[in-house]
Coordinates of C-alpha atoms in Angstrom, one line a residue:
X1 CA 101.7 116.2 -68.6
X2 CA 101.3 113.4 -71.2
X3 CA 97.8 113.2 -72.8
X4 CA 95.9 110.0 -72.3
X5 CA 95.6 107.9 -75.4
X6 CA 92.9 105.5 -76.5
X7 CA 93.6 103.1 -79.3
X8 CA 90.5 101.8 -81.0
X9 CA 90.9 98.6 -83.1
X10 CA 88.5 97.3 -85.6
X11 CA 88.3 95.3 -88.9
X12 CA 86.5 96.0 -92.2
X13 CA 84.1 93.0 -92.1
X14 CA 81.0 95.2 -92.4
X15 CA 81.1 99.0 -92.0
X16 CA 79.5 99.0 -88.6
X17 CA 82.5 97.9 -86.5
X18 CA 84.8 100.7 -87.7
X19 CA 81.9 103.2 -87.7
X20 CA 81.4 102.4 -84.0
X21 CA 85.0 103.0 -83.4
X22 CA 84.9 106.5 -85.1
X23 CA 81.7 107.3 -83.2
X24 CA 83.4 106.4 -79.9
X25 CA 86.5 108.5 -80.8
X26 CA 84.3 111.5 -81.6
X27 CA 82.3 111.1 -78.4
X28 CA 85.5 110.9 -76.3
X29 CA 86.8 114.1 -78.0
X30 CA 83.5 115.8 -77.4
X31 CA 83.6 114.9 -73.7
X32 CA 87.3 115.6 -73.3
X33 CA 89.2 117.4 -76.1
X34 CA 92.5 116.5 -74.4
X35 CA 92.1 112.8 -75.1
X36 CA 94.1 111.4 -78.0
X37 CA 92.4 108.8 -80.0
X38 CA 93.3 106.6 -83.0
X39 CA 91.0 104.3 -84.9
X40 CA 92.6 101.5 -86.9
X41 CA 91.5 98.5 -88.9
X42 CA 94.4 96.4 -87.6
X43 CA 94.4 93.6 -90.1
X44 CA 94.2 96.0 -93.1
X45 CA 97.0 98.1 -91.6
X46 CA 99.3 95.1 -91.1
X47 CA 98.4 93.3 -94.3
X48 CA 97.7 96.0 -97.0
X49 CA 98.0 93.5 -99.9
X50 CA 96.1 90.5 -98.5
X51 CA 93.4 92.2 -96.5
X52 CA 91.5 93.8 -99.4
X53 CA 91.2 90.3 -101.0
X54 CA 89.9 88.8 -97.8
X55 CA 87.4 91.5 -97.3
X56 CA 86.2 91.3 -100.9
X57 CA 85.7 87.6 -100.6
X58 CA 83.7 88.1 -97.4
X59 CA 81.5 90.7 -99.1
X60 CA 80.9 88.5 -102.0
X61 CA 79.9 85.7 -99.7
X62 CA 77.4 88.0 -97.8
X63 CA 75.9 89.1 -101.1
X64 CA 75.6 85.8 -102.9
X65 CA 75.4 83.2 -100.0
X66 CA 73.9 84.9 -96.9
X67 CA 72.5 81.5 -95.8
X68 CA 76.1 80.2 -95.6
X69 CA 77.0 83.2 -93.4
X70 CA 74.1 82.4 -91.1
X71 CA 75.1 78.7 -90.8
X72 CA 78.6 79.6 -89.9
X73 CA 77.4 82.2 -87.4
X74 CA 75.1 79.6 -85.7
X75 CA 77.7 76.8 -85.8
X76 CA 80.2 78.9 -83.9
X77 CA 77.6 80.8 -81.8
X78 CA 78.7 79.4 -78.4
X79 CA 82.4 79.1 -79.1
X80 CA 85.0 81.7 -78.2
X81 CA 88.1 82.1 -80.3
X82 CA 90.3 79.2 -79.0
X83 CA 94.0 79.6 -78.0
X84 CA 95.2 77.8 -81.1
X85 CA 93.0 80.0 -83.3
X86 CA 94.4 83.1 -81.6
X87 CA 98.0 81.8 -82.1
X88 CA 97.3 81.0 -85.8
X89 CA 95.8 84.5 -86.4
X90 CA 98.8 86.1 -84.7
X91 CA 101.3 84.2 -86.7
X92 CA 99.7 84.5 -90.1
X93 CA 98.3 88.1 -90.0
X94 CA 99.1 89.9 -86.8
X95 CA 102.8 89.2 -86.2
X96 CA 103.6 92.9 -85.8
X97 CA 100.6 93.9 -83.8
X98 CA 102.6 94.2 -80.6
X99 CA 105.0 96.6 -82.3
X100 CA 102.1 98.8 -83.4
X101 CA 100.9 98.9 -79.8
X102 CA 104.4 99.6 -78.5
X103 CA 104.8 102.5 -80.9
X104 CA 101.5 104.1 -80.2
X105 CA 101.7 103.6 -76.4
X106 CA 98.0 103.6 -75.6
X107 CA 96.7 103.8 -72.1
X108 CA 93.6 101.9 -73.1
X109 CA 92.7 99.7 -76.0
X110 CA 89.0 99.3 -77.2
X111 CA 88.2 96.7 -79.8
X112 CA 85.0 96.9 -81.8
X113 CA 85.6 93.6 -83.7
X114 CA 86.3 90.1 -82.3
X115 CA 89.5 89.5 -84.2
X116 CA 91.6 92.4 -82.8
X117 CA 90.2 91.7 -79.4
X118 CA 91.4 88.1 -79.7
X119 CA 94.8 89.2 -80.9
X120 CA 95.3 91.8 -78.1
X121 CA 94.1 89.2 -75.6
X122 CA 96.7 86.7 -77.0
X123 CA 99.4 89.4 -76.6
X124 CA 98.4 90.1 -73.0
X125 CA 98.6 86.4 -72.2
X126 CA 101.8 85.7 -74.1
X127 CA 104.0 88.8 -73.9
X128 CA 104.6 91.9 -71.8
X129 CA 101.8 93.9 -73.5
X130 CA 99.9 95.0 -70.5
X131 CA 97.3 97.5 -71.6
X132 CA 93.7 97.5 -70.3
X133 CA 91.5 95.9 -72.9
X134 CA 87.9 96.7 -73.5
X135 CA 85.8 94.9 -76.0
X136 CA 82.8 96.9 -77.4
X137 CA 80.2 94.5 -78.8
X138 CA 78.5 96.3 -81.8
X139 CA 75.4 94.2 -82.1
X140 CA 72.4 93.2 -79.9
X141 CA 73.6 89.7 -79.5
X142 CA 76.8 88.1 -78.1
X143 CA 78.4 85.7 -80.5
X144 CA 81.0 83.5 -78.8
X145 CA 83.8 85.0 -80.9
X146 CA 83.6 88.2 -78.9
X147 CA 84.8 86.4 -75.8
X148 CA 88.6 86.3 -75.0
X149 CA 90.4 85.7 -71.7
X150 CA 92.5 88.8 -71.8
X151 CA 89.5 91.2 -71.9
X152 CA 89.2 93.4 -68.8
X153 CA 85.8 94.9 -69.6
X154 CA 83.0 94.2 -72.1
X155 CA 80.9 97.2 -73.1
X156 CA 77.6 95.9 -74.4
X157 CA 74.4 97.2 -76.1
X158 CA 71.7 95.9 -73.8
X159 CA 71.0 93.9 -70.5
X160 CA 70.1 90.9 -72.7
X161 CA 73.6 90.9 -74.1
X162 CA 75.2 91.1 -70.7
X163 CA 73.0 88.1 -69.6
X164 CA 74.3 86.0 -72.5
X165 CA 77.9 86.7 -71.6
X166 CA 77.3 86.0 -67.9
X167 CA 75.6 82.8 -68.9
X168 CA 78.7 81.7 -70.8
X169 CA 80.9 82.3 -67.7
X170 CA 82.0 85.9 -67.9
X171 CA 82.1 87.6 -64.5
X172 CA 79.2 90.1 -64.2
X173 CA 81.6 92.7 -62.9
X174 CA 83.5 92.6 -66.3
X175 CA 80.3 93.5 -68.3
X176 CA 78.9 97.0 -68.5
X177 CA 75.8 98.0 -70.3
X178 CA 76.7 101.2 -72.1
X179 CA 74.8 101.0 -75.3
X180 CA 76.5 101.2 -78.7
X181 CA 78.2 104.6 -79.2
X182 CA 76.9 106.9 -81.9
X183 CA 78.5 110.0 -83.3
X184 CA 77.7 113.2 -81.4
X185 CA 75.7 114.3 -84.4
X186 CA 73.1 111.8 -83.1
X187 CA 73.1 113.0 -79.5
X188 CA 70.4 115.6 -80.2
X189 CA 67.5 116.0 -82.7
X190 CA 66.7 118.8 -85.1
X191 CA 63.1 119.9 -85.9
X192 CA 61.9 118.2 -89.1
X193 CA 60.9 121.2 -91.1
X194 CA 64.2 122.9 -90.4
X195 CA 66.2 119.8 -91.4
X196 CA 64.2 119.4 -94.6
X197 CA 64.8 123.0 -95.6
X198 CA 68.5 122.7 -95.0
X199 CA 68.6 119.5 -97.1
X200 CA 66.5 120.9 -100.0
X201 CA 63.6 118.6 -99.3
X202 CA 59.9 119.4 -99.5
X203 CA 58.2 119.8 -96.1
X204 CA 56.1 116.7 -96.5
X205 CA 56.0 113.1 -95.1
X206 CA 59.4 111.6 -95.8
X207 CA 60.9 108.0 -95.7
X208 CA 64.6 107.4 -95.6
X209 CA 65.8 104.1 -97.1
X210 CA 69.2 102.8 -96.2
X211 CA 71.3 99.6 -96.5
X212 CA 72.7 99.6 -100.0
X213 CA 76.3 100.1 -99.1
X214 CA 77.2 96.5 -100.0
X215 CA 74.8 96.0 -102.9
X216 CA 72.0 94.4 -101.0
X217 CA 69.2 95.7 -103.1
X218 CA 65.5 96.3 -102.4
X219 CA 63.3 93.8 -104.2
X220 CA 61.7 95.0 -107.4
X221 CA 58.2 94.7 -105.9
X222 CA 59.1 97.1 -103.1
X223 CA 60.6 99.5 -105.6
X224 CA 57.2 99.4 -107.4
X225 CA 55.5 100.0 -104.1
X226 CA 57.6 103.1 -103.4
X227 CA 56.7 104.4 -106.9
X228 CA 53.0 103.9 -106.0
X229 CA 53.3 106.3 -103.0
X230 CA 55.6 108.9 -104.5
X231 CA 52.9 111.5 -104.9
X232 CA 52.2 111.5 -101.1
X233 CA 55.5 110.3 -99.6
X234 CA 58.9 111.8 -100.3
X235 CA 61.5 109.0 -100.4
X236 CA 65.2 109.4 -100.0
X237 CA 67.4 106.4 -100.8
X238 CA 70.9 106.4 -99.4
X239 CA 73.3 104.0 -101.1
X240 CA 76.4 104.8 -99.0
X241 CA 79.6 104.3 -100.9
X242 CA 78.0 102.0 -103.5
X243 CA 78.1 104.3 -106.5
X244 CA 77.0 101.6 -108.9
X245 CA 73.8 101.1 -106.9
X246 CA 73.2 104.8 -106.9
X247 CA 73.5 105.0 -110.7
X248 CA 71.2 102.0 -111.0
X249 CA 68.6 103.5 -108.9
X250 CA 68.8 106.9 -110.6
X251 CA 68.3 105.2 -113.9
X252 CA 65.3 103.2 -112.6
X253 CA 61.9 104.7 -113.7
X254 CA 60.7 104.7 -110.0
X255 CA 63.2 107.6 -109.3
X256 CA 62.2 109.8 -112.3
X257 CA 60.0 111.9 -110.0
X258 CA 60.7 115.0 -107.9
X259 CA 59.7 113.3 -104.7
X260 CA 62.2 110.4 -105.2
X261 CA 65.8 111.2 -104.3
X262 CA 69.0 109.1 -104.3
X263 CA 72.0 110.2 -102.3
X264 CA 75.4 108.4 -101.9
X265 CA 77.9 108.6 -99.1
X266 CA 77.1 111.5 -96.7
X267 CA 78.4 112.7 -93.3
X268 CA 75.0 114.2 -92.6
X269 CA 73.0 111.0 -92.1
X270 CA 71.8 112.3 -88.7
X271 CA 70.2 115.3 -90.4
X272 CA 68.6 113.1 -93.0
X273 CA 67.1 111.1 -90.2
X274 CA 65.9 114.2 -88.5
X275 CA 64.1 115.2 -91.7
X276 CA 62.4 111.8 -92.0
X277 CA 59.3 110.2 -90.5
X278 CA 60.3 106.6 -91.1
X279 CA 63.6 104.7 -91.6
X280 CA 63.6 101.6 -93.9
X281 CA 66.8 99.8 -93.4
X282 CA 68.7 96.5 -93.0
X283 CA 69.1 95.9 -89.2
X284 CA 72.8 96.6 -88.8
X285 CA 73.7 97.3 -85.2
X286 CA 75.0 100.8 -85.9
X287 CA 72.2 102.0 -88.1
X288 CA 69.5 100.7 -85.7
X289 CA 71.2 102.4 -82.8
X290 CA 71.5 105.7 -84.7
X291 CA 67.8 105.4 -85.5
X292 CA 66.9 104.7 -81.9
X293 CA 69.0 107.7 -80.8
X294 CA 67.0 109.9 -83.2
X295 CA 63.7 108.4 -82.2
X296 CA 62.7 107.5 -85.7
X297 CA 60.5 104.4 -86.3
X298 CA 62.1 101.7 -88.3
X299 CA 61.1 99.0 -90.9
X300 CA 63.6 96.2 -91.3
X301 CA 64.2 94.4 -94.6
X302 CA 66.6 91.7 -95.9
X303 CA 68.3 90.7 -92.6
X304 CA 71.5 88.7 -93.1
X305 CA 71.1 85.5 -91.1
X306 CA 73.0 85.7 -87.9
X307 CA 73.7 89.0 -86.1
X308 CA 71.3 91.1 -88.2
X309 CA 68.4 88.7 -87.4
X310 CA 69.2 89.1 -83.8
X311 CA 69.3 92.9 -84.1
X312 CA 66.0 92.9 -85.8
X313 CA 64.4 90.7 -83.1
X314 CA 65.7 93.0 -80.4
X315 CA 64.4 96.2 -81.9
X316 CA 61.0 94.7 -82.9
X317 CA 60.5 93.2 -79.4
X318 CA 61.4 96.5 -77.8
X319 CA 59.0 98.5 -79.9
X320 CA 61.4 100.5 -82.1
X321 CA 60.2 99.1 -85.4
X322 CA 58.7 96.2 -87.4
X323 CA 59.8 93.7 -90.0
X324 CA 59.0 94.6 -93.6
X325 CA 57.5 91.2 -94.4
X326 CA 55.5 92.3 -97.5
X327 CA 54.6 95.3 -99.5
X328 CA 51.3 95.5 -97.6
X329 CA 53.3 96.4 -94.4
X330 CA 54.8 99.3 -96.3
X331 CA 51.3 100.5 -97.3
X332 CA 50.2 100.5 -93.6
X333 CA 53.1 102.6 -92.5
X334 CA 53.0 105.0 -95.4
X335 CA 49.3 105.5 -94.8
X336 CA 50.0 106.5 -91.2
X337 CA 52.7 108.9 -92.4
X338 CA 50.4 110.4 -94.9
X339 CA 47.8 111.2 -92.3
X340 CA 50.4 112.7 -90.0
X341 CA 50.0 110.2 -87.3
X342 CA 53.7 109.5 -86.7
X343 CA 53.2 109.2 -83.0
X344 CA 50.8 106.3 -83.6
X345 CA 53.0 104.4 -86.0
X346 CA 53.7 101.7 -83.4
X347 CA 50.7 99.6 -82.3
X348 CA 52.6 98.6 -79.1
X349 CA 53.8 100.6 -76.1
X350 CA 56.3 103.4 -76.5
X351 CA 59.9 102.1 -76.2
X352 CA 60.7 104.4 -73.3
X353 CA 58.0 102.8 -71.2
X354 CA 59.3 99.3 -71.8
X355 CA 62.9 99.7 -70.5
X356 CA 65.3 102.5 -69.6
X357 CA 66.0 104.8 -72.5
X358 CA 69.2 104.7 -74.6
X359 CA 71.7 107.4 -73.6
X360 CA 74.1 108.0 -76.5
X361 CA 76.8 109.6 -74.4
X362 CA 77.0 106.7 -71.9
X363 CA 79.6 104.6 -73.7
X364 CA 82.1 107.5 -74.1
X365 CA 81.6 108.3 -70.4
X366 CA 82.3 104.7 -69.4
X367 CA 85.5 104.6 -71.5
X368 CA 86.7 107.9 -70.0
X369 CA 86.1 106.5 -66.5
X370 CA 88.1 103.3 -67.3
X371 CA 90.8 105.4 -68.9
X372 CA 91.3 107.5 -65.7
X373 CA 91.1 104.5 -63.4
X374 CA 94.8 103.7 -64.3
X375 CA 97.1 105.4 -61.9
X376 CA 99.8 105.9 -64.5
X377 CA 100.4 105.4 -68.2
X378 CA 101.2 101.7 -69.1
X379 CA 104.6 100.9 -70.5
X380 CA 104.9 98.1 -73.0
X381 CA 108.0 95.9 -73.3
X382 CA 108.3 93.7 -76.3
X383 CA 109.4 90.3 -75.0
X384 CA 108.3 86.9 -76.3
X385 CA 106.8 84.6 -73.8
X386 CA 108.8 81.4 -73.1
X387 CA 107.5 78.1 -74.6
X388 CA 106.4 77.0 -71.1
X389 CA 104.3 80.2 -70.7
X390 CA 102.8 79.8 -74.1
X391 CA 101.9 76.2 -73.3
X392 CA 100.3 77.3 -70.0
X393 CA 98.1 79.8 -71.8

């Protein structure tokens, strides 16, 4: 019997979208090893020359003009991708998307970024591509660009996100609250002392600092504050794939101390969280969800206007962390860590008492359920819609 296939489409505008795709793929394989999965950044695959230039320009804009990114986010907040925009994207960058789908013959497509979701939606409405389409929203907000008419099911992070979609006209039956998927490494927790020993850390209060993958640096005053606590607090700074940032931090006087550690890209970030008492991070949807899955309190710094601000608001309001508004806030949290009162870090009710707890396996289980709802594998015939059909859509 032919194995069921799930095609997961993303784009490289921020690492979280593709990371969510890989996390879902790993979760599906953990739940059912017979499932075949493929994660693809569709635009980069179809446009290997142009895509890196576009992504580089986007990253530069985020780093140098975050306010501009926020203005664009808010300006388009209520607006779905229109039919002419979908047509233009398809003609300019995604002309061969249907051929890719036909070759891979998926039984289900899951999109973790709005653009491939809009493209597959366009193909479903204007060709014989007839594959069930799920859109997995990877933030704790619902920007209008996530909405496309060909989507069969929206998988969302929280009830608040479902409410936003329903408010904008999406049928409630098409929206399922599953939580954002995390890699199975985050499905369970390891005892702190054991994790520290495996990672070569001292068994002492530890803070993990993340969020430097795109060069969004900690302010100098905060680096100075970290230095002031380094006798009592072990600090691990993870820079991701940003090797230049890692080199810059290692050369900084703050990190010339045995309790200050800089690490680059790692596949063991779950273990580093297990070893830590506090996560200091930018409020990206994936990192926040991973922290929530591990039950580690979070401090949020330098939110990009738009979705990161919305993520921060959600996690602060639900008791998972606080905003790092000044170095004095860091003093308060580090003082709590030093006195081994981690359970009292949050001066508000425990998150689990405020709403149903996050279940990291739920998204993979929901996708498996949708996958096996189909009675038989879907065949895709590449035919172009007639002009009349295109105009109707």
